[in-house]
């Protein structure tokens, strides 16, 4: 039992060493996006029901580092501003499916091919879903609110911490913008995603130790059935794009096909019970059915296509992941891993200290 626990911890540490530097880089880029993209930039470019608005919503969502939780209030703000159902649905899909942080960690834990395919597949899924929603559910758009709520990635006291509150416009220096952007990236954003990232790495460690290649080959091979299993597993669960990557990498190392791994990477972040409920209330039950159906169909299509691409290129994702896993990690990787762990654990420890202080206070 002790040996098994030590093996799991070792596997988790290896994954952390491999990915931490890329994760920190991804969050840094997220901070730059927050610092230099105006808060109302996205809303200005989303029209009412046109194909161009769906295209822009799908494209804008790709680099934005919002999870399945944070994208909901942001999408609600877009809808309130008069964005079409299709554009809102597209933004709800492409934003949590990809982000600069998840793209960076995809390169670290999977391979360059998947690093390119993942955001492209996320954009394609979002665009097709948005077009399908506008075509099949031709409800009149919501009229613009007289008091628009600008899109922002900064947290407010009434927000979920992922970015949904309004803020006053004021001129700021580049230094101030950088400070606020990095504060958001390594504060609110990391606090929101960090615990789930640790959960994902933990699950990846368990998979590495407990699941054998024979099990994957026997029950989750490279056919359509394995992709359907990935859809069934990922649809109801909450898993952000960054946290889903180490899980997919661990499964790929055991023999899961690239297509099935991609299906998990697409369907996992885009769907969960909270998102499904909100889509139903925000856009209607008909749109919710179209939303889910399009994600499932597009994910399966992209999964089958990716298997063909890997076969055509003669690229073995298992060999690439394995070579990455056994790579020697120097002091830079160790420093990055320790830094990332401290950044993630800091707010968690702070909460525990506050709770214990309140419990120990006789006047509370």
mmCIF file of N, CA and C in Angstrom, residues 114-244:
data_model
loop_
_atom_site.group_PDB
_atom_site.id
_atom_site.type_symbol
_atom_site.label_atom_id
_atom_site.label_comp_id
_atom_site.label_asym_id
_atom_site.label_seq_id
_atom_site.Cartn_x
_atom_site.Cartn_y
_atom_site.Cartn_z
ATOM 1 N N UNK A 114 -1.033 17.617 -31.494
ATOM 2 C CA UNK A 114 -2.215 17.852 -30.685
ATOM 3 C C UNK A 114 -2.297 19.300 -30.218
ATOM 4 N N UNK A 115 -1.137 19.928 -30.027
ATOM 5 C CA UNK A 115 -1.106 21.338 -29.620
ATOM 6 C C UNK A 115 -1.754 22.220 -30.674
ATOM 7 N N UNK A 116 -1.569 21.887 -31.942
ATOM 8 C CA UNK A 116 -2.175 22.651 -33.036
ATOM 9 C C UNK A 116 -3.633 22.233 -33.239
ATOM 10 N N UNK A 117 -3.875 20.932 -33.200
ATOM 11 C CA UNK A 117 -5.213 20.418 -33.497
ATOM 12 C C UNK A 117 -6.236 20.839 -32.446
ATOM 13 N N UNK A 118 -5.830 20.849 -31.185
ATOM 14 C CA UNK A 118 -6.793 21.119 -30.101
ATOM 15 C C UNK A 118 -7.506 22.467 -30.242
ATOM 16 N N UNK A 119 -6.799 23.599 -30.384
ATOM 17 C CA UNK A 119 -7.518 24.867 -30.546
ATOM 18 C C UNK A 119 -8.291 24.952 -31.852
ATOM 19 N N UNK A 120 -7.756 24.329 -32.919
ATOM 20 C CA UNK A 120 -8.476 24.324 -34.199
ATOM 21 C C UNK A 120 -9.785 23.551 -34.055
ATOM 22 N N UNK A 121 -9.733 22.401 -33.394
ATOM 23 C CA UNK A 121 -10.934 21.596 -33.181
ATOM 24 C C UNK A 121 -11.922 22.323 -32.277
ATOM 25 N N UNK A 122 -11.410 23.042 -31.270
ATOM 26 C CA UNK A 122 -12.284 23.815 -30.398
ATOM 27 C C UNK A 122 -13.005 24.913 -31.160
ATOM 28 N N UNK A 123 -12.263 25.614 -32.025
ATOM 29 C CA UNK A 123 -12.876 26.652 -32.851
ATOM 30 C C UNK A 123 -13.926 26.053 -33.788
ATOM 31 N N UNK A 124 -13.589 24.949 -34.437
ATOM 32 C CA UNK A 124 -14.514 24.296 -35.378
ATOM 33 C C UNK A 124 -15.805 23.879 -34.665
ATOM 34 N N UNK A 125 -15.667 23.253 -33.509
ATOM 35 C CA UNK A 125 -16.836 22.808 -32.749
ATOM 36 C C UNK A 125 -17.716 23.987 -32.362
ATOM 37 N N UNK A 126 -17.097 25.065 -31.886
ATOM 38 C CA UNK A 126 -17.856 26.248 -31.480
ATOM 39 C C UNK A 126 -18.558 26.892 -32.672
ATOM 40 N N UNK A 127 -17.855 26.989 -33.803
ATOM 41 C CA UNK A 127 -18.421 27.640 -34.980
ATOM 42 C C UNK A 127 -19.613 26.849 -35.538
ATOM 43 N N UNK A 128 -19.445 25.541 -35.657
ATOM 44 C CA UNK A 128 -20.531 24.703 -36.181
ATOM 45 C C UNK A 128 -21.736 24.740 -35.245
ATOM 46 N N UNK A 129 -21.475 24.707 -33.938
ATOM 47 C CA UNK A 129 -22.575 24.766 -32.978
ATOM 48 C C UNK A 129 -23.327 26.083 -33.083
ATOM 49 N N UNK A 130 -22.593 27.185 -33.163
ATOM 50 C CA UNK A 130 -23.235 28.498 -33.279
ATOM 51 C C UNK A 130 -24.072 28.628 -34.530
ATOM 52 N N UNK A 131 -23.545 28.157 -35.662
ATOM 53 C CA UNK A 131 -24.306 28.197 -36.913
ATOM 54 C C UNK A 131 -25.559 27.329 -36.785
ATOM 55 N N UNK A 132 -25.401 26.147 -36.181
ATOM 56 C CA UNK A 132 -26.536 25.252 -36.003
ATOM 57 C C UNK A 132 -27.611 25.852 -35.119
ATOM 58 N N UNK A 133 -27.207 26.538 -34.058
ATOM 59 C CA UNK A 133 -28.178 27.172 -33.153
ATOM 60 C C UNK A 133 -28.938 28.279 -33.874
ATOM 61 N N UNK A 134 -28.227 29.139 -34.603
ATOM 62 C CA UNK A 134 -28.895 30.223 -35.328
ATOM 63 C C UNK A 134 -29.823 29.702 -36.422
ATOM 64 N N UNK A 135 -29.467 28.582 -37.002
ATOM 65 C CA UNK A 135 -30.248 28.024 -38.106
ATOM 66 C C UNK A 135 -31.482 27.266 -37.596
ATOM 67 N N UNK A 136 -31.296 26.487 -36.539
ATOM 68 C CA UNK A 136 -32.377 25.623 -36.063
ATOM 69 C C UNK A 136 -33.259 26.264 -35.000
ATOM 70 N N UNK A 137 -32.748 27.296 -34.336
ATOM 71 C CA UNK A 137 -33.542 27.960 -33.297
ATOM 72 C C UNK A 137 -33.587 29.452 -33.607
ATOM 73 N N UNK A 138 -34.489 29.824 -34.495
ATOM 74 C CA UNK A 138 -34.552 31.201 -34.979
ATOM 75 C C UNK A 138 -35.437 32.071 -34.093
ATOM 76 N N UNK A 139 -35.088 32.134 -32.835
ATOM 77 C CA UNK A 139 -35.805 32.996 -31.905
ATOM 78 C C UNK A 139 -35.284 34.415 -32.060
ATOM 79 N N UNK A 140 -36.125 35.428 -31.818
ATOM 80 C CA UNK A 140 -35.663 36.817 -31.941
ATOM 81 C C UNK A 140 -34.580 37.119 -30.928
ATOM 82 N N UNK A 141 -33.583 37.922 -31.322
ATOM 83 C CA UNK A 141 -32.497 38.235 -30.391
ATOM 84 C C UNK A 141 -32.980 39.077 -29.226
ATOM 85 N N UNK A 142 -32.260 38.996 -28.133
ATOM 86 C CA UNK A 142 -32.602 39.799 -26.966
ATOM 87 C C UNK A 142 -32.235 41.248 -27.245
ATOM 88 N N UNK A 143 -33.161 42.198 -26.983
ATOM 89 C CA UNK A 143 -32.831 43.602 -27.230
ATOM 90 C C UNK A 143 -31.722 44.073 -26.318
ATOM 91 N N UNK A 144 -30.974 45.059 -26.812
ATOM 92 C CA UNK A 144 -29.839 45.537 -26.025
ATOM 93 C C UNK A 144 -30.308 46.182 -24.732
ATOM 94 N N UNK A 145 -29.564 45.947 -23.686
ATOM 95 C CA UNK A 145 -29.878 46.525 -22.395
ATOM 96 C C UNK A 145 -29.516 47.996 -22.412
ATOM 97 N N UNK A 146 -30.350 48.876 -21.806
ATOM 98 C CA UNK A 146 -30.007 50.294 -21.786
ATOM 99 C C UNK A 146 -28.746 50.590 -20.980
ATOM 100 N N UNK A 147 -28.419 49.672 -20.075
ATOM 101 C CA UNK A 147 -27.194 49.822 -19.290
ATOM 102 C C UNK A 147 -26.313 48.608 -19.504
ATOM 103 N N UNK A 148 -25.520 48.606 -20.580
ATOM 104 C CA UNK A 148 -24.727 47.424 -20.917
ATOM 105 C C UNK A 148 -23.695 47.094 -19.853
ATOM 106 N N UNK A 149 -23.481 45.790 -19.704
ATOM 107 C CA UNK A 149 -22.469 45.306 -18.763
ATOM 108 C C UNK A 149 -21.277 44.829 -19.559
ATOM 109 N N UNK A 150 -20.175 45.570 -19.598
ATOM 110 C CA UNK A 150 -19.036 45.203 -20.448
ATOM 111 C C UNK A 150 -18.401 43.912 -19.996
ATOM 112 N N UNK A 151 -17.937 43.161 -20.973
ATOM 113 C CA UNK A 151 -17.212 41.914 -20.676
ATOM 114 C C UNK A 151 -15.901 42.255 -20.009
ATOM 115 N N UNK A 152 -15.558 41.535 -18.965
ATOM 116 C CA UNK A 152 -14.286 41.740 -18.308
ATOM 117 C C UNK A 152 -13.787 40.435 -17.746
ATOM 118 N N UNK A 153 -12.495 40.300 -17.669
ATOM 119 C CA UNK A 153 -11.909 39.107 -17.078
ATOM 120 C C UNK A 153 -11.434 39.416 -15.669
ATOM 121 N N UNK A 154 -11.822 40.551 -15.123
ATOM 122 C CA UNK A 154 -11.443 40.882 -13.749
ATOM 123 C C UNK A 154 -12.543 40.470 -12.805
ATOM 124 N N UNK A 155 -12.178 40.076 -11.626
ATOM 125 C CA UNK A 155 -13.171 39.627 -10.656
ATOM 126 C C UNK A 155 -13.779 40.822 -9.948
ATOM 127 N N UNK A 156 -15.026 40.688 -9.523
ATOM 128 C CA UNK A 156 -15.697 41.681 -8.715
ATOM 129 C C UNK A 156 -16.241 40.999 -7.489
ATOM 130 N N UNK A 157 -16.655 41.793 -6.454
ATOM 131 C CA UNK A 157 -17.146 41.170 -5.246
ATOM 132 C C UNK A 157 -18.333 40.261 -5.479
ATOM 133 N N UNK A 158 -19.142 40.547 -6.531
ATOM 134 C CA UNK A 158 -20.317 39.729 -6.778
ATOM 135 C C UNK A 158 -20.080 38.648 -7.812
ATOM 136 N N UNK A 159 -18.836 38.547 -8.292
ATOM 137 C CA UNK A 159 -18.559 37.571 -9.340
ATOM 138 C C UNK A 159 -18.133 36.246 -8.760
ATOM 139 N N UNK A 160 -17.940 35.254 -9.656
ATOM 140 C CA UNK A 160 -17.542 33.922 -9.202
ATOM 141 C C UNK A 160 -16.034 33.820 -9.045
ATOM 142 N N UNK A 161 -15.326 34.914 -9.367
ATOM 143 C CA UNK A 161 -13.870 34.874 -9.257
ATOM 144 C C UNK A 161 -13.209 34.581 -10.578
ATOM 145 N N UNK A 162 -13.996 34.250 -11.619
ATOM 146 C CA UNK A 162 -13.424 33.926 -12.919
ATOM 147 C C UNK A 162 -13.506 35.111 -13.866
ATOM 148 N N UNK A 163 -14.322 36.131 -13.524
ATOM 149 C CA UNK A 163 -14.387 37.298 -14.364
ATOM 150 C C UNK A 163 -15.752 37.545 -14.913
ATOM 151 N N UNK A 164 -16.546 38.347 -14.304
ATOM 152 C CA UNK A 164 -17.858 38.654 -14.855
ATOM 153 C C UNK A 164 -18.336 40.028 -14.441
ATOM 154 N N UNK A 165 -17.605 40.762 -13.605
ATOM 155 C CA UNK A 165 -18.087 42.027 -13.088
ATOM 156 C C UNK A 165 -17.740 43.187 -13.980
ATOM 157 N N UNK A 166 -18.425 44.297 -13.760
ATOM 158 C CA UNK A 166 -18.158 45.514 -14.514
ATOM 159 C C UNK A 166 -17.102 46.330 -13.785
ATOM 160 N N UNK A 167 -16.407 47.138 -14.542
ATOM 161 C CA UNK A 167 -15.427 47.996 -13.900
ATOM 162 C C UNK A 167 -15.384 49.321 -14.624
ATOM 163 N N UNK A 168 -14.988 50.384 -13.901
ATOM 164 C CA UNK A 168 -14.967 51.707 -14.480
ATOM 165 C C UNK A 168 -13.782 51.853 -15.412
ATOM 166 N N UNK A 169 -14.031 52.614 -16.490
ATOM 167 C CA UNK A 169 -12.956 52.855 -17.444
ATOM 168 C C UNK A 169 -12.078 53.990 -16.933
ATOM 169 N N UNK A 170 -10.809 53.798 -16.944
ATOM 170 C CA UNK A 170 -9.876 54.829 -16.552
ATOM 171 C C UNK A 170 -8.548 54.583 -17.249
ATOM 172 N N UNK A 171 -7.850 55.673 -17.505
ATOM 173 C CA UNK A 171 -6.562 55.559 -18.175
ATOM 174 C C UNK A 171 -5.522 55.017 -17.201
ATOM 175 N N UNK A 172 -4.794 54.010 -17.664
ATOM 176 C CA UNK A 172 -3.791 53.381 -16.809
ATOM 177 C C UNK A 172 -2.477 53.275 -17.562
ATOM 178 N N UNK A 173 -1.403 53.349 -16.837
ATOM 179 C CA UNK A 173 -0.081 53.200 -17.440
ATOM 180 C C UNK A 173 0.161 51.739 -17.793
ATOM 181 N N UNK A 174 1.177 51.510 -18.619
ATOM 182 C CA UNK A 174 1.507 50.133 -19.016
ATOM 183 C C UNK A 174 1.886 49.313 -17.789
ATOM 184 N N UNK A 175 2.610 49.942 -16.867
ATOM 185 C CA UNK A 175 2.998 49.245 -15.645
ATOM 186 C C UNK A 175 1.796 48.822 -14.823
ATOM 187 N N UNK A 176 0.812 49.703 -14.700
ATOM 188 C CA UNK A 176 -0.408 49.377 -13.954
ATOM 189 C C UNK A 176 -1.180 48.254 -14.628
ATOM 190 N N UNK A 177 -1.250 48.330 -15.971
ATOM 191 C CA UNK A 177 -1.960 47.291 -16.716
ATOM 192 C C UNK A 177 -1.289 45.931 -16.517
ATOM 193 N N UNK A 178 0.050 45.926 -16.600
ATOM 194 C CA UNK A 178 0.784 44.671 -16.399
ATOM 195 C C UNK A 178 0.567 44.126 -14.983
ATOM 196 N N UNK A 179 0.588 45.015 -14.007
ATOM 197 C CA UNK A 179 0.399 44.589 -12.617
ATOM 198 C C UNK A 179 -0.983 43.985 -12.423
ATOM 199 N N UNK A 180 -2.001 44.640 -12.974
ATOM 200 C CA UNK A 180 -3.372 44.129 -12.850
ATOM 201 C C UNK A 180 -3.539 42.819 -13.614
ATOM 202 N N UNK A 181 -2.940 42.763 -14.825
ATOM 203 C CA UNK A 181 -3.057 41.553 -15.637
ATOM 204 C C UNK A 181 -2.418 40.352 -14.969
ATOM 205 N N UNK A 182 -1.208 40.537 -14.464
ATOM 206 C CA UNK A 182 -0.525 39.431 -13.795
ATOM 207 C C UNK A 182 -1.189 39.098 -12.457
ATOM 208 N N UNK A 183 -1.745 40.119 -11.808
ATOM 209 C CA UNK A 183 -2.485 39.872 -10.580
ATOM 210 C C UNK A 183 -3.707 39.007 -10.832
ATOM 211 N N UNK A 184 -4.376 39.274 -11.962
ATOM 212 C CA UNK A 184 -5.525 38.446 -12.338
ATOM 213 C C UNK A 184 -5.087 37.026 -12.664
ATOM 214 N N UNK A 185 -4.022 36.903 -13.492
ATOM 215 C CA UNK A 185 -3.591 35.583 -13.967
ATOM 216 C C UNK A 185 -3.115 34.697 -12.820
ATOM 217 N N UNK A 186 -2.263 35.255 -11.954
ATOM 218 C CA UNK A 186 -1.684 34.456 -10.871
ATOM 219 C C UNK A 186 -2.459 34.613 -9.554
ATOM 220 N N UNK A 187 -3.579 35.329 -9.633
ATOM 221 C CA UNK A 187 -4.457 35.463 -8.485
ATOM 222 C C UNK A 187 -5.774 34.753 -8.715
ATOM 223 N N UNK A 188 -6.741 35.494 -9.263
ATOM 224 C CA UNK A 188 -8.090 34.951 -9.453
ATOM 225 C C UNK A 188 -8.114 33.718 -10.354
ATOM 226 N N UNK A 189 -7.417 33.823 -11.493
ATOM 227 C CA UNK A 189 -7.458 32.727 -12.464
ATOM 228 C C UNK A 189 -6.790 31.466 -11.920
ATOM 229 N N UNK A 190 -5.600 31.614 -11.377
ATOM 230 C CA UNK A 190 -4.888 30.454 -10.836
ATOM 231 C C UNK A 190 -5.618 29.875 -9.626
ATOM 232 N N UNK A 191 -6.230 30.743 -8.820
ATOM 233 C CA UNK A 191 -6.989 30.268 -7.661
ATOM 234 C C UNK A 191 -8.188 29.443 -8.107
ATOM 235 N N UNK A 192 -8.774 29.823 -9.246
ATOM 236 C CA UNK A 192 -9.936 29.099 -9.766
ATOM 237 C C UNK A 192 -9.543 27.777 -10.416
ATOM 238 N N UNK A 193 -8.476 27.804 -11.213
ATOM 239 C CA UNK A 193 -8.078 26.626 -11.984
ATOM 240 C C UNK A 193 -7.142 25.712 -11.196
ATOM 241 N N UNK A 194 -6.314 26.292 -10.331
ATOM 242 C CA UNK A 194 -5.271 25.547 -9.644
ATOM 243 C C UNK A 194 -5.714 24.271 -8.947
ATOM 244 N N UNK A 195 -6.749 24.333 -8.081
ATOM 245 C CA UNK A 195 -7.188 23.102 -7.406
ATOM 246 C C UNK A 195 -7.612 22.014 -8.371
ATOM 247 N N UNK A 196 -8.300 22.408 -9.449
ATOM 248 C CA UNK A 196 -8.724 21.410 -10.445
ATOM 249 C C UNK A 196 -7.517 20.846 -11.187
ATOM 250 N N UNK A 197 -6.503 21.677 -11.379
ATOM 251 C CA UNK A 197 -5.278 21.191 -12.016
ATOM 252 C C UNK A 197 -4.624 20.122 -11.154
ATOM 253 N N UNK A 198 -4.576 20.355 -9.844
ATOM 254 C CA UNK A 198 -4.008 19.360 -8.938
ATOM 255 C C UNK A 198 -4.825 18.073 -8.945
ATOM 256 N N UNK A 199 -6.152 18.222 -9.030
ATOM 257 C CA UNK A 199 -7.015 17.032 -9.122
ATOM 258 C C UNK A 199 -6.713 16.261 -10.399
ATOM 259 N N UNK A 200 -6.560 17.004 -11.509
ATOM 260 C CA UNK A 200 -6.241 16.357 -12.779
ATOM 261 C C UNK A 200 -4.911 15.635 -12.741
ATOM 262 N N UNK A 201 -3.907 16.265 -12.150
ATOM 263 C CA UNK A 201 -2.595 15.628 -12.029
ATOM 264 C C UNK A 201 -2.676 14.407 -11.118
ATOM 265 N N UNK A 202 -3.465 14.512 -10.051
ATOM 266 C CA UNK A 202 -3.652 13.373 -9.160
ATOM 267 C C UNK A 202 -4.300 12.191 -9.855
ATOM 268 N N UNK A 203 -5.345 12.462 -10.631
ATOM 269 C CA UNK A 203 -5.991 11.392 -11.398
ATOM 270 C C UNK A 203 -5.043 10.787 -12.422
ATOM 271 N N UNK A 204 -4.221 11.651 -13.034
ATOM 272 C CA UNK A 204 -3.236 11.157 -13.999
ATOM 273 C C UNK A 204 -2.238 10.231 -13.318
ATOM 274 N N UNK A 205 -1.843 10.576 -12.089
ATOM 275 C CA UNK A 205 -0.940 9.706 -11.340
ATOM 276 C C UNK A 205 -1.564 8.360 -11.023
ATOM 277 N N UNK A 206 -2.836 8.366 -10.635
ATOM 278 C CA UNK A 206 -3.557 7.117 -10.353
ATOM 279 C C UNK A 206 -3.661 6.261 -11.612
ATOM 280 N N UNK A 207 -3.986 6.900 -12.737
ATOM 281 C CA UNK A 207 -4.094 6.186 -14.013
ATOM 282 C C UNK A 207 -2.747 5.555 -14.372
ATOM 283 N N UNK A 208 -1.681 6.324 -14.185
ATOM 284 C CA UNK A 208 -0.336 5.835 -14.507
ATOM 285 C C UNK A 208 0.007 4.572 -13.724
ATOM 286 N N UNK A 209 -0.389 4.539 -12.459
ATOM 287 C CA UNK A 209 -0.025 3.414 -11.592
ATOM 288 C C UNK A 209 -0.983 2.236 -11.734
ATOM 289 N N UNK A 210 -2.286 2.517 -11.796
ATOM 290 C CA UNK A 210 -3.274 1.455 -11.682
ATOM 291 C C UNK A 210 -3.765 0.885 -13.014
ATOM 292 N N UNK A 211 -3.914 1.720 -14.028
ATOM 293 C CA UNK A 211 -4.498 1.249 -15.294
ATOM 294 C C UNK A 211 -3.402 0.705 -16.201
ATOM 295 N N UNK A 212 -3.601 -0.500 -16.661
ATOM 296 C CA UNK A 212 -2.605 -1.158 -17.509
ATOM 297 C C UNK A 212 -2.880 -0.895 -18.981
ATOM 298 N N UNK A 213 -1.841 -0.929 -19.817
ATOM 299 C CA UNK A 213 -2.044 -0.791 -21.262
ATOM 300 C C UNK A 213 -3.007 -1.843 -21.815
ATOM 301 N N UNK A 214 -2.989 -3.037 -21.231
ATOM 302 C CA UNK A 214 -3.878 -4.109 -21.702
ATOM 303 C C UNK A 214 -5.345 -3.720 -21.518
ATOM 304 N N UNK A 215 -5.650 -3.033 -20.399
ATOM 305 C CA UNK A 215 -7.025 -2.604 -20.146
ATOM 306 C C UNK A 215 -7.468 -1.597 -21.207
ATOM 307 N N UNK A 216 -6.603 -0.637 -21.510
ATOM 308 C CA UNK A 216 -6.936 0.376 -22.519
ATOM 309 C C UNK A 216 -7.133 -0.273 -23.882
ATOM 310 N N UNK A 217 -6.221 -1.183 -24.242
ATOM 311 C CA UNK A 217 -6.312 -1.848 -25.541
ATOM 312 C C UNK A 217 -7.573 -2.706 -25.646
ATOM 313 N N UNK A 218 -7.963 -3.324 -24.532
ATOM 314 C CA UNK A 218 -9.113 -4.228 -24.551
ATOM 315 C C UNK A 218 -10.447 -3.489 -24.546
ATOM 316 N N UNK A 219 -10.525 -2.411 -23.769
ATOM 317 C CA UNK A 219 -11.813 -1.747 -23.582
ATOM 318 C C UNK A 219 -11.886 -0.340 -24.169
ATOM 319 N N UNK A 220 -10.738 0.300 -24.321
ATOM 320 C CA UNK A 220 -10.726 1.665 -24.861
ATOM 321 C C UNK A 220 -9.702 1.756 -25.981
ATOM 322 N N UNK A 221 -9.885 0.982 -26.999
ATOM 323 C CA UNK A 221 -8.927 0.954 -28.103
ATOM 324 C C UNK A 221 -8.966 2.223 -28.923
ATOM 325 N N UNK A 222 -8.819 2.085 -30.231
ATOM 326 C CA UNK A 222 -8.744 3.271 -31.074
ATOM 327 C C UNK A 222 -9.962 3.437 -31.977
ATOM 328 N N UNK A 223 -11.051 2.795 -31.657
ATOM 329 C CA UNK A 223 -12.237 2.885 -32.496
ATOM 330 C C UNK A 223 -13.243 3.903 -31.992
ATOM 331 N N UNK A 224 -14.409 3.886 -32.608
ATOM 332 C CA UNK A 224 -15.480 4.809 -32.246
ATOM 333 C C UNK A 224 -15.991 4.547 -30.833
ATOM 334 N N UNK A 225 -15.955 3.288 -30.399
ATOM 335 C CA UNK A 225 -16.475 2.940 -29.078
ATOM 336 C C UNK A 225 -15.716 3.679 -27.975
ATOM 337 N N UNK A 226 -14.395 3.771 -28.098
ATOM 338 C CA UNK A 226 -13.604 4.459 -27.073
ATOM 339 C C UNK A 226 -13.964 5.945 -27.014
ATOM 340 N N UNK A 227 -14.281 6.532 -28.169
ATOM 341 C CA UNK A 227 -14.678 7.944 -28.196
ATOM 342 C C UNK A 227 -16.034 8.138 -27.531
ATOM 343 N N UNK A 228 -16.945 7.197 -27.755
ATOM 344 C CA UNK A 228 -18.255 7.272 -27.103
ATOM 345 C C UNK A 228 -18.117 7.149 -25.591
ATOM 346 N N UNK A 229 -17.193 6.302 -25.139
ATOM 347 C CA UNK A 229 -16.934 6.167 -23.707
ATOM 348 C C UNK A 229 -16.408 7.486 -23.145
ATOM 349 N N UNK A 230 -15.492 8.125 -23.874
ATOM 350 C CA UNK A 230 -14.950 9.405 -23.432
ATOM 351 C C UNK A 230 -16.045 10.470 -23.356
ATOM 352 N N UNK A 231 -16.973 10.456 -24.311
ATOM 353 C CA UNK A 231 -18.106 11.384 -24.286
ATOM 354 C C UNK A 231 -18.956 11.144 -23.047
ATOM 355 N N UNK A 232 -19.275 9.882 -22.789
ATOM 356 C CA UNK A 232 -20.125 9.527 -21.650
ATOM 357 C C UNK A 232 -19.469 9.909 -20.322
ATOM 358 N N UNK A 233 -18.152 9.743 -20.228
ATOM 359 C CA UNK A 233 -17.447 10.054 -18.987
ATOM 360 C C UNK A 233 -17.308 11.554 -18.769
ATOM 361 N N UNK A 234 -17.052 12.291 -19.839
ATOM 362 C CA UNK A 234 -16.694 13.700 -19.698
ATOM 363 C C UNK A 234 -17.889 14.652 -19.688
ATOM 364 N N UNK A 235 -19.008 14.262 -20.291
ATOM 365 C CA UNK A 235 -20.140 15.189 -20.430
ATOM 366 C C UNK A 235 -20.672 15.712 -19.097
ATOM 367 N N UNK A 236 -20.949 14.869 -18.099
ATOM 368 C CA UNK A 236 -21.529 15.406 -16.858
ATOM 369 C C UNK A 236 -20.516 15.984 -15.877
ATOM 370 N N UNK A 237 -19.224 15.736 -16.093
ATOM 371 C CA UNK A 237 -18.213 16.110 -15.108
ATOM 372 C C UNK A 237 -17.665 17.508 -15.359
ATOM 373 N N UNK A 238 -17.267 18.167 -14.261
ATOM 374 C CA UNK A 238 -16.566 19.436 -14.384
ATOM 375 C C UNK A 238 -15.069 19.158 -14.481
ATOM 376 N N UNK A 239 -14.481 19.519 -15.605
ATOM 377 C CA UNK A 239 -13.031 19.402 -15.764
ATOM 378 C C UNK A 239 -12.593 20.527 -16.698
ATOM 379 N N UNK A 240 -11.713 21.408 -16.210
ATOM 380 C CA UNK A 240 -11.282 22.529 -17.032
ATOM 381 C C UNK A 240 -10.256 22.063 -18.066
ATOM 382 N N UNK A 241 -9.992 22.912 -19.054
ATOM 383 C CA UNK A 241 -9.123 22.527 -20.167
ATOM 384 C C UNK A 241 -7.711 22.183 -19.695
ATOM 385 N N UNK A 242 -7.201 22.961 -18.747
ATOM 386 C CA UNK A 242 -5.841 22.707 -18.259
ATOM 387 C C UNK A 242 -5.772 21.411 -17.466
ATOM 388 N N UNK A 243 -6.771 21.190 -16.589
ATOM 389 C CA UNK A 243 -6.766 19.989 -15.742
ATOM 390 C C UNK A 243 -7.039 18.719 -16.537
ATOM 391 N N UNK A 244 -7.752 18.828 -17.654
ATOM 392 C CA UNK A 244 -8.050 17.636 -18.455
ATOM 393 C C UNK A 244 -6.828 17.128 -19.205
#
